[in-house]
Each structure stands twice: as C-alpha cells, then as structure tokens.
Short mmCIF file of C-alpha atoms in Angstrom, two decimals:
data_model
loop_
_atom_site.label_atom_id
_atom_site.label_comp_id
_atom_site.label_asym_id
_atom_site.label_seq_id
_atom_site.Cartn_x
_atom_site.Cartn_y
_atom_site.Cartn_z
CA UNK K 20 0.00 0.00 0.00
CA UNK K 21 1.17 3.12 -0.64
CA UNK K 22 0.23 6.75 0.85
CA UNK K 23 0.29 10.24 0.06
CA UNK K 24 -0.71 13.55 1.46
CA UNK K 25 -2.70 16.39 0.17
CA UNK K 26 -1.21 19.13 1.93
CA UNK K 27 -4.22 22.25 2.99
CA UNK K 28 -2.86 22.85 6.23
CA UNK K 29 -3.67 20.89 10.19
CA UNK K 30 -7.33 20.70 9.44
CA UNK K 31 -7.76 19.80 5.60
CA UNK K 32 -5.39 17.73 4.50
CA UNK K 33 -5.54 14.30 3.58
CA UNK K 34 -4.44 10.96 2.73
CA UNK K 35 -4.64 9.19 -0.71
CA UNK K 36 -4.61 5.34 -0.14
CA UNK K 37 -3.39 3.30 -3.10
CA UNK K 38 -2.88 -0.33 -3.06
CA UNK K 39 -4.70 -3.68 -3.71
CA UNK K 40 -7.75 -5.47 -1.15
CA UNK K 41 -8.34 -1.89 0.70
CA UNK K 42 -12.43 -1.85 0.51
CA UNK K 43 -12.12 -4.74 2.72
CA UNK K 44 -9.79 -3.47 5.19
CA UNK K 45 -12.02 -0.88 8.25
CA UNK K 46 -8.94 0.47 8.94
CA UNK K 47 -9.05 3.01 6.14
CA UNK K 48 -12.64 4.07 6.50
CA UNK K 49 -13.81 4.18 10.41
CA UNK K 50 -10.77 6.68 11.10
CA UNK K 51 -12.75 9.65 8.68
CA UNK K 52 -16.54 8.25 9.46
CA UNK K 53 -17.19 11.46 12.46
CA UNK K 54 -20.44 10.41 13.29
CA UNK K 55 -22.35 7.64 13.06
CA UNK K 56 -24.70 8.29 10.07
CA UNK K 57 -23.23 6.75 6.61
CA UNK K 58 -24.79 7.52 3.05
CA UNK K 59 -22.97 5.32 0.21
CA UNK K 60 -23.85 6.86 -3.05
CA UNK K 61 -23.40 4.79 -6.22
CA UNK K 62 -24.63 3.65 -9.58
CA UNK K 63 -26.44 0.81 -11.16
CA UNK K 64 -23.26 -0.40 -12.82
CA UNK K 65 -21.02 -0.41 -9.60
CA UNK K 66 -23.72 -1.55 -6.82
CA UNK K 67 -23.84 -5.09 -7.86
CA UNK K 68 -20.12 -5.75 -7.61
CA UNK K 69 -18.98 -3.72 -4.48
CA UNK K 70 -22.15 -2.41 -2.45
CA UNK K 71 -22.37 -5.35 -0.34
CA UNK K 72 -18.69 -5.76 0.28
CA UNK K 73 -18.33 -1.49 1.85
CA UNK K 74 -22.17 -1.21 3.86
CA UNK K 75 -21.24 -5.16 5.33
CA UNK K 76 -17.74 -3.04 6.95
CA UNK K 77 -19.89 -0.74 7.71
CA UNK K 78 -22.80 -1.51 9.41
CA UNK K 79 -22.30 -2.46 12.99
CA UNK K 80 -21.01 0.21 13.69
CA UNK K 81 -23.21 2.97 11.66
CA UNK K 82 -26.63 4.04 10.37
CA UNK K 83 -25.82 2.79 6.80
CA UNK K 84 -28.11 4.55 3.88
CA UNK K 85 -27.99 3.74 -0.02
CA UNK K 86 -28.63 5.45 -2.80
CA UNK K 87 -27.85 3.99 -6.15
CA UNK K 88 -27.79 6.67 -8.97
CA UNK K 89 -28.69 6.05 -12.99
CA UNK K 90 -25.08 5.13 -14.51
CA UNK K 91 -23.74 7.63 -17.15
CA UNK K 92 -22.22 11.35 -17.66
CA UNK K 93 -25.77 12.34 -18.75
CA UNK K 94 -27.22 11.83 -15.10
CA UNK K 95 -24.96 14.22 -14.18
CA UNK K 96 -26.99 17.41 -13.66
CA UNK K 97 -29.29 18.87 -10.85
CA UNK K 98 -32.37 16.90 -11.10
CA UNK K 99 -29.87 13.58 -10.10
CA UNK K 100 -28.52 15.25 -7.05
CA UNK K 101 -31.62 15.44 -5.59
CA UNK K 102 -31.75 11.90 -5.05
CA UNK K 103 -28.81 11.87 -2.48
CA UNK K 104 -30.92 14.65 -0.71
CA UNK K 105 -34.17 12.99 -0.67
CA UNK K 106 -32.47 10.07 0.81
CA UNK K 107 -30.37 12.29 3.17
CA UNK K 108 -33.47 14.06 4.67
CA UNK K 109 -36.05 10.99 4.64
CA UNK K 110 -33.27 9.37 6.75
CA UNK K 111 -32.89 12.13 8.99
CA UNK K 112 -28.85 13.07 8.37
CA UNK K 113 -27.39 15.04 10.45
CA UNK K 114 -23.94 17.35 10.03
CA UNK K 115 -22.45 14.86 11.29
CA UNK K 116 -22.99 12.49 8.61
CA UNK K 117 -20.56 11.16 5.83
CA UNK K 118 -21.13 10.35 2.57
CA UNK K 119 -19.22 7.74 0.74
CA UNK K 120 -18.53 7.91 -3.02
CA UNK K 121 -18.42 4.63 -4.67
CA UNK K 122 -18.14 5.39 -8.60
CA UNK K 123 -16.42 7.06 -11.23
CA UNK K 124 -16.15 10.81 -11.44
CA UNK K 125 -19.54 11.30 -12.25
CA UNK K 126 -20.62 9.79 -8.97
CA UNK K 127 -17.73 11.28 -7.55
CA UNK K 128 -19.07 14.34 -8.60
CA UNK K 129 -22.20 14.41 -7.40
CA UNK K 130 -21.56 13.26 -3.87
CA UNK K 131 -19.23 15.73 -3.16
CA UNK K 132 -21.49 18.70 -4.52
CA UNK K 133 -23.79 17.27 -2.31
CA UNK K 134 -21.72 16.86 0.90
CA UNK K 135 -20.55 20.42 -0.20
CA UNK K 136 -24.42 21.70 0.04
CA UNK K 137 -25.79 19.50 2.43
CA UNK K 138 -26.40 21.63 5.61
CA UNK K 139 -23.97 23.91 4.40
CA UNK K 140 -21.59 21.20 4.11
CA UNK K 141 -20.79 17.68 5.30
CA UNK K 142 -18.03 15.49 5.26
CA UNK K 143 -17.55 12.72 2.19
CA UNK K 144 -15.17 10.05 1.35
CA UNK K 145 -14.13 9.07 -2.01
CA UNK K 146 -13.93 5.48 -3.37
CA UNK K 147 -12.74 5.68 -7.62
CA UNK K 148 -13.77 2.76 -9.10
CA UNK K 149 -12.25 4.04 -12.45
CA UNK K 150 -8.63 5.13 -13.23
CA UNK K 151 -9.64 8.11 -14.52
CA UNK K 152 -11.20 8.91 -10.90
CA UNK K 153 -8.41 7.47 -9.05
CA UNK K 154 -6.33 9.90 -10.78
CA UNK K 155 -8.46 12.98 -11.34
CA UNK K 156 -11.72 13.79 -10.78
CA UNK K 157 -11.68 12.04 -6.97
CA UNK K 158 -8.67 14.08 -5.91
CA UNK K 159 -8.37 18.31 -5.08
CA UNK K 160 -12.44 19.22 -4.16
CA UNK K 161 -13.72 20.11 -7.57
CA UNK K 162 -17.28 18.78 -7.54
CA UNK K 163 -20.17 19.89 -9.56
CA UNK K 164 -23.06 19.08 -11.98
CA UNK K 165 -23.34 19.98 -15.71
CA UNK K 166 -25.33 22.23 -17.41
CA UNK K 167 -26.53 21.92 -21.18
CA UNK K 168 -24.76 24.87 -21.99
CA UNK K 169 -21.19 23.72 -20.26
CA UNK K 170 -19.57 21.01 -18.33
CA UNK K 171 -19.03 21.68 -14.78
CA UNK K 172 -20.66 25.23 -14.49
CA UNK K 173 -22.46 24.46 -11.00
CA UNK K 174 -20.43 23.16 -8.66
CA UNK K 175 -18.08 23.79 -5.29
CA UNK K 176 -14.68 23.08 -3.96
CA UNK K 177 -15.18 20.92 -1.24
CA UNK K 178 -12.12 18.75 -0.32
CA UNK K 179 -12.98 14.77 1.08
CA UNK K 180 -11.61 13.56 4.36
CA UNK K 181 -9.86 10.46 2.60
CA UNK K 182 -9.76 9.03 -0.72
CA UNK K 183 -9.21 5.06 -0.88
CA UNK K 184 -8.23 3.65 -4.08
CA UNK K 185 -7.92 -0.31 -4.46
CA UNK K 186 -6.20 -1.21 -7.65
CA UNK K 187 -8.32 -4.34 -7.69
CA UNK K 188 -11.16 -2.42 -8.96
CA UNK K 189 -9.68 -1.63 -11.99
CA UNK K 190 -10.19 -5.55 -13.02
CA UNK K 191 -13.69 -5.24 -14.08
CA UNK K 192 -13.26 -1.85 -15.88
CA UNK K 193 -14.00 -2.00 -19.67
CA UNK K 194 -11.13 -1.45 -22.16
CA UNK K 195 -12.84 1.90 -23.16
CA UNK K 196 -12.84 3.19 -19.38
CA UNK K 197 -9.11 2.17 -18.88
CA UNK K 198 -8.19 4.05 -21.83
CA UNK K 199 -10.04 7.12 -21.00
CA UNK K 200 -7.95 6.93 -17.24
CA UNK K 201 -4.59 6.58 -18.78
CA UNK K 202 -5.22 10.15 -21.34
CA UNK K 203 -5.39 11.89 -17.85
CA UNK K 204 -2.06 9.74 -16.57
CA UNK K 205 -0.69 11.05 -20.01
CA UNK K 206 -1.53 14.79 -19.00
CA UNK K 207 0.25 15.02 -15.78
CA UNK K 208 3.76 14.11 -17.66
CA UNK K 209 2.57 16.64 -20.10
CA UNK K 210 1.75 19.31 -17.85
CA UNK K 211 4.71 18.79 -15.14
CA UNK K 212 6.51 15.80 -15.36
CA UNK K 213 8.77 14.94 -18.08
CA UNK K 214 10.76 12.05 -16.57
CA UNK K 215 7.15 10.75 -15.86
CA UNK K 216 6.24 11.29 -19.69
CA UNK K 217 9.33 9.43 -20.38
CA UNK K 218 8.40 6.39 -18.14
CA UNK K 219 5.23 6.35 -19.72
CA UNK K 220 6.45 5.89 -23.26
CA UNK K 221 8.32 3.19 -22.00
CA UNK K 222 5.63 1.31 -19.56
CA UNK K 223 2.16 2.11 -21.37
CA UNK K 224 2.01 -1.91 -23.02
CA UNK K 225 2.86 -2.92 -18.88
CA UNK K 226 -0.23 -0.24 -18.32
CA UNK K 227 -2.98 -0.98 -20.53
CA UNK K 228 -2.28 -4.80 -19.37
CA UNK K 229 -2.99 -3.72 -15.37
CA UNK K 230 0.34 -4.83 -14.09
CA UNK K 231 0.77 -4.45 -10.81
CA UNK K 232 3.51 -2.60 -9.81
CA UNK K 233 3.71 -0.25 -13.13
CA UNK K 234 -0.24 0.33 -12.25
CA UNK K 235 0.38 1.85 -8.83
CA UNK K 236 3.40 3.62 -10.19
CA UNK K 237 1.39 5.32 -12.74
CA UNK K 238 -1.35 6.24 -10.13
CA UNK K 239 0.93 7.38 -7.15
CA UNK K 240 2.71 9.64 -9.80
CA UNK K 241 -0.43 11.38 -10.88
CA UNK K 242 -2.18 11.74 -7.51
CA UNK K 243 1.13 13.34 -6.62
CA UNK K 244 1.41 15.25 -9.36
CA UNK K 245 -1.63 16.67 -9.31
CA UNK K 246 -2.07 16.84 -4.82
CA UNK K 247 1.65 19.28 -5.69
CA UNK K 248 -0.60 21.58 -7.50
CA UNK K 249 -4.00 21.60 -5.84
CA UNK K 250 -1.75 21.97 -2.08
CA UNK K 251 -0.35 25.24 -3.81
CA UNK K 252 -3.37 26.43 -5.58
CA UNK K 253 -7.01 24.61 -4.01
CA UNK K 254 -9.37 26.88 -5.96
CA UNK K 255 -7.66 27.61 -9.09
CA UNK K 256 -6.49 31.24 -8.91
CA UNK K 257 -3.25 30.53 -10.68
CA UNK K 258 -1.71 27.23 -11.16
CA UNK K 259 -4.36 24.68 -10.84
CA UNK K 260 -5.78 25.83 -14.16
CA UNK K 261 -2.64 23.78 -15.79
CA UNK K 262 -4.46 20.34 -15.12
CA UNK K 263 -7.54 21.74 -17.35
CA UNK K 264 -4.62 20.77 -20.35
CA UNK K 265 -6.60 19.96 -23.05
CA UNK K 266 -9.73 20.21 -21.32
CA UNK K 267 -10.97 23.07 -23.28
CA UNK K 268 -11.19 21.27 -26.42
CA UNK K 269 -12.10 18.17 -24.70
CA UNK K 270 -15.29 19.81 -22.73
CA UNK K 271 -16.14 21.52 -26.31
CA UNK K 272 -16.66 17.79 -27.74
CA UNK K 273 -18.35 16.75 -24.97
CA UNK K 274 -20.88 19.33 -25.17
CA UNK K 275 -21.09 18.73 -28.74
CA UNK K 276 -21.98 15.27 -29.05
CA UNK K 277 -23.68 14.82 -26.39
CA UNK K 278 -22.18 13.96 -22.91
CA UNK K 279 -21.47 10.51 -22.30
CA UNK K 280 -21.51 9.65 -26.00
CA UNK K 281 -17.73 10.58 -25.40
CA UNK K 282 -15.49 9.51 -22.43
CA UNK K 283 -14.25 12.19 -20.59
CA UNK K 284 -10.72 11.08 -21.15
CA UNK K 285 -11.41 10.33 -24.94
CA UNK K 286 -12.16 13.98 -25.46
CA UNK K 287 -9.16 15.26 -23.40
CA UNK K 288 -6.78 13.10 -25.24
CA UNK K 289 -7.89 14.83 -28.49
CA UNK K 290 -7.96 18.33 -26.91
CA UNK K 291 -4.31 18.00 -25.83
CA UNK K 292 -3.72 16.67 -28.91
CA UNK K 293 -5.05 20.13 -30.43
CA UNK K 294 -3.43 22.11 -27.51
CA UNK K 295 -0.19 20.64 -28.43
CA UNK K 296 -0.22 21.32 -31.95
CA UNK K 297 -1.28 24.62 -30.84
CA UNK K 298 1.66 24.91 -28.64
CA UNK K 299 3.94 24.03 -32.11
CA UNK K 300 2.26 27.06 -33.85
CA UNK K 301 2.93 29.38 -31.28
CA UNK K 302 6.75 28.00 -31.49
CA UNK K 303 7.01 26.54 -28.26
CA UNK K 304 7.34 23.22 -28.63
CA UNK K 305 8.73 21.25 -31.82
CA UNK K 306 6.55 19.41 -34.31
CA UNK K 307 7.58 16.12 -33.20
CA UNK K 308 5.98 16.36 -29.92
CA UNK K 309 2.69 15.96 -31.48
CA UNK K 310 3.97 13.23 -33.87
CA UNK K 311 5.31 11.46 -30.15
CA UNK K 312 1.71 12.03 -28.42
CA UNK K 313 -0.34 11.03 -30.99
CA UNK K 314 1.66 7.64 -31.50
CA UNK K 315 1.09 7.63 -27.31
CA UNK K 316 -2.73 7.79 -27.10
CA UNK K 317 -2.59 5.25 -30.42
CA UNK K 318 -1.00 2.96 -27.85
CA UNK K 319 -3.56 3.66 -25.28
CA UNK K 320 -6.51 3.53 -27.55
CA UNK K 321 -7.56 6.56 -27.48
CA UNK K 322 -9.17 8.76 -30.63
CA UNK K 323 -6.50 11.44 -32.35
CA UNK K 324 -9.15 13.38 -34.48
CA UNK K 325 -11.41 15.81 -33.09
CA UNK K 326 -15.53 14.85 -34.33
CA UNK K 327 -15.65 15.23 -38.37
CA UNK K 328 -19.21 16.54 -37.80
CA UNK K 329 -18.11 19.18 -35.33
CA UNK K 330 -17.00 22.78 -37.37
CA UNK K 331 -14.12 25.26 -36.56
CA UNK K 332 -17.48 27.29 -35.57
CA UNK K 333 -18.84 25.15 -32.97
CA UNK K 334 -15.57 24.65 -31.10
CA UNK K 335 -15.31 28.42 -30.65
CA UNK K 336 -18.89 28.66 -29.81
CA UNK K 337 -18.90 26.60 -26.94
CA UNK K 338 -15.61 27.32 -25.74
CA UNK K 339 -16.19 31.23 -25.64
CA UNK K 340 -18.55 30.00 -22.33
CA UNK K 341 -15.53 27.83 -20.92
CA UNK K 342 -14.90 28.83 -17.14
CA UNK K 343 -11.39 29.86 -18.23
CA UNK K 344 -12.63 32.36 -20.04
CA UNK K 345 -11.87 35.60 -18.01
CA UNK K 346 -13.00 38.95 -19.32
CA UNK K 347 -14.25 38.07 -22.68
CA UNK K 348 -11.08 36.93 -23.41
CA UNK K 349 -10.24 32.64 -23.58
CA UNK K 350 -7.45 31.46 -21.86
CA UNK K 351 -5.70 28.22 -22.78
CA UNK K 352 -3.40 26.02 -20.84
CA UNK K 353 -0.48 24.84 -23.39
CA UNK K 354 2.96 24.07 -23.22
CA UNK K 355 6.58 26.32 -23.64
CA UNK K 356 7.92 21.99 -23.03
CA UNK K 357 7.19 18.64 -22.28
CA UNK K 358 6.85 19.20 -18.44
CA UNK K 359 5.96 23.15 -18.37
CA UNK K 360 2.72 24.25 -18.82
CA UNK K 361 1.22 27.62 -18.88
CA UNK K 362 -1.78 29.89 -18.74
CA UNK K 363 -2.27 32.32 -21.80
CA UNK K 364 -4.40 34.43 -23.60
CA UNK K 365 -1.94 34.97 -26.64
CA UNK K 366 -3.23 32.25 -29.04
CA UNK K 367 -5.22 33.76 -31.92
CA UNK K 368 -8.59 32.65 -33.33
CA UNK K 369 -6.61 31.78 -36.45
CA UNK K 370 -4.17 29.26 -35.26
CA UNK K 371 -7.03 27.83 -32.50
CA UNK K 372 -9.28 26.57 -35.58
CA UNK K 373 -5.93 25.75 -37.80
CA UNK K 374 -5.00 23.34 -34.38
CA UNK K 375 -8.57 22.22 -34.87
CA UNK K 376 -8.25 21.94 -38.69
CA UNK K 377 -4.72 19.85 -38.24
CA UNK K 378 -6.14 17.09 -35.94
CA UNK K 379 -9.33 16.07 -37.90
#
C-alpha cells in the first residue's frame, strides 16, 4: 500500500490510499466516518459488484443509507442530485454524517457537490472505481453538476476527508474506461513531469495490461502530481488551471456530441492533442511532440481526431462559455515543453481553428 498527502494545512489535508484489497480493510474508513450516520452513493453499474462488500464493513457500527444513482455522464446534472438529498433528509442526516462515493467521477461528482451543500456542508469520502477517478476527478475538491450549456458550471470546492483507491477495482473496468484513465495519466507528464512522460512511453504496453507494480506507479505519480498543484493552488487562482490541459477542447466535444456519447478522457486526449499542436504554432514546442503524443494515445486507444461533424465554428462557440474564459477573453493552458505548462491568452482565433483543422 502506498500513501500520500494532500497538503491544505492541520485541518484539511488528507491521505490518498493506493494499493490492492483496501475496501475490505475498516482500517481506512472508520478513522474519517465522524459520526455515526453513513450515506454510500453509487450507480447501477457499480452496486452489484462492491455495495455489499463497503455497507457489510460498515454496518455495525453505523446508520448505513444507499442510494444507487442512474449510470452515465448524462445523469450528471441537478435533477440527479436530488436523489442523495431525498435520501439524506427521509433518513434524517445530520452534520455529522458522511457520505461515501463509490463510482467514477460522475458519482464522484455528485456526492461531493452534495456533501458540499448539504447543511452547508458535510463530510464525504471518495472510493474511484475508475482510473480516470483514481487519478483525477476524486482528488483536489472540484465537484459539480453539468449544465446543457457547459460542463461543470455548477459546482463547489469541497475537499474529502480520505480518498481510498484499491487497484483491484480496476479488473472489471472495460477497455474503453481504462483508456479514457490513462489520457489523464498522459496529462500530468505533459503538464509537469517529463521524466514521468518518459516512463510512460516506455511502460504504457505494462499499463494498458494492469500490471501491478507499473499500475500503482502510474497512479501514485499522478495523484502526486496533481495533490503538488492543488496543495499550492485549491481553488484555481493561478496554477491549478494547468491540469484543465486539453480540457478546453475536450469539454467543447463533450458538449457537442452529447455527454457521455464521449469519455471524458477520450475527449481530453484529443484536446491536448489540439493544444499541443497549438503549442507548435505558437513556437514553443517542436513538431515532433505531437507526432510522439499522438503515436502515445494510439498505444492507449484513445481517438486522435477531433468529431468530423463538429465545425471550426462550434468549437469556438462553446468554448467562448468555458470557465477559463476571463474577461471576454479565452485562456488556454499549453505548453513552452514537455513538463511546463502555462496559462495564456496569446493564441489567436486563427491558429485555434488551424490546431482544430490539423487534428481532424
């Protein structure tokens, strides 16, 4: 097993479990359950194999509730939130409760906008059940719904008391889900780690096959990666906006054709790979970069062309209402190198949609 820290000072930070056979282990759960009301929020994909297994650990010694969400990025909005309050009031949940997030991101999501809203706020655990949650979405606070017109527009920081992730999980994740994990692994060598990047090249076969000790690497080198960044920056007023690489473009396709109908991770992959190629135009990086990604995410099975049915048009449409966008004017998180990303406003509407243009 290993452990890491999120670092938000005495009373906020918190520890990042990683290892195999954890969900059936107490000794990582009762230590951040403060009272003794439980709500485990799930799906209808994820109940079945690992409900029993957590609310059995957990039920001598709490008031154990259940509420099993719809399964699917599409559920993801308002109206689904509401469930986890309905069951939060008809049970009679105090602020003492905690809510347990056994999912993806989506669920991930959810229950921590609700533990964020929730009598002002409650306190929530968070149980990935993908790799793209173990990596991203279930660590730094950001939680949220989304609205027709953009992905992740209401939502809260809200940071969970402990986030377990058991590798064994990951065995009955479909090939499409692992994929869309590994394009956010791929980001944090992009964004800040180049000797990371590196290993990845190298260990991505060893990676899309689950093995063992190159699987925890990977995910103890993200969660770092990106718990570095949010422990400097927790709401994104400077340098947290570099792990939204890509996720401009990425968000813009998601919108486009219809959340869920993408992966999250398959639409970042192709938005760095625009972002990239963006980053060549402005004469940052070299052209071969974005020969050396794309032949990456081919490895991990992930899509290289942005949507043919999606125009120059669109992507500037729904990316002038991207929460980056500050003042009327869009800011975009590229790269000056492999390992050093930055925040700017200096990329023209010309070479944006020729970036588009080049990775259709």
């Amino acid at each position: 097993m290993q452990k890491l820290t999120v670092e938000l000072g005495e009373q906020r930070s918190y520890p990042i479990y990683i290892g195999a056979g954890l969900l059936s282990n107490q000794s990582y759960f009762f230590p951040y359950i403060h009272g003794h009301q439980v709500c485990i929020v799930t799906n209808e994909t994820i109940a079945p194999l690992y409900l029993d297994a957590i609310r059995s650990l957990l039920a001598d010694k709490y008031q154990v509730d259940v509420v099993v969400l719809p399964d699917g990025e599409q559920y993801k909005q308002l109206d689904t939130v509401t469930q986890i309050y309905d069951c939060l009031l008809e049970n009679k949940h105090n602020r003492t409760t905690t809510l347990i997030a056994l999912g993806g991101g989506v669920v991930g999501d959810m229950t921590g906008f609700a533990a964020a809203t929730y009598q002002r706020g409650v306190n929530f655990i968070q149980i990935p059940t993908t790799l793209l949650a173990q990596v991203d979405s279930s660590v730094g606070g950001k939680t949220g719904v989304n609205h027709p017109l953009g992905k992740n527009m209401i939502g809260a920081f809200h940071q969970p008391r402990a986030v377990i992730i058991d590798t064994d999980v990951l065995q009955t994740l479909p090939a499409r889900e692992l994929s869309a994990g590994v394009a956010e692994i791929i980001k944090y060598g992009l964004i800040s780690d180049q000797t990371f990047y590196d290993w990845l090249e190298i260990n991505v076969v060893s990676l899309m096959s689950l093995e063992q000790a190159v699987l925890v690497e990977a995910i103890l080198k993200s969660c770092q990666n990106k718990a570095d960044v949010v422990s400097a920056d927790e709401r994104e007023g400077g340098i947290r906006a570099i792990l939204n690489f890509g996720h401009t473009f990425g968000h813009a396709i998601e919108a486009a054709q219809g959340y869920g109908n993408w992966l999250h991770g398959e639409a970042v992959a192709t938005g760095m790979l625009v972002a990239l190629d963006l980053s060549a135009r402005m004469g940052w990086v070299d052209n071969s970069e974005v020969t050396r990604l794309k032949s990456l995410l081919d490895k991990s099975n992930l899509p290289v062309t942005v949507p043919v049915d999606m125009s120059n048009q669109q992507f500037l449409d729904i990316m002038a209402v991207d929460k980056k966008v500050l003042s009327g004017k869009l800011r975009l998180i590229l790269l000056k190198s492999i390992g050093d990303a930055i925040v700017t406003e200096e990329a023209s509407v010309v070479k944006i949609t020729e970036s588009i243009a080049a990775c259709r």
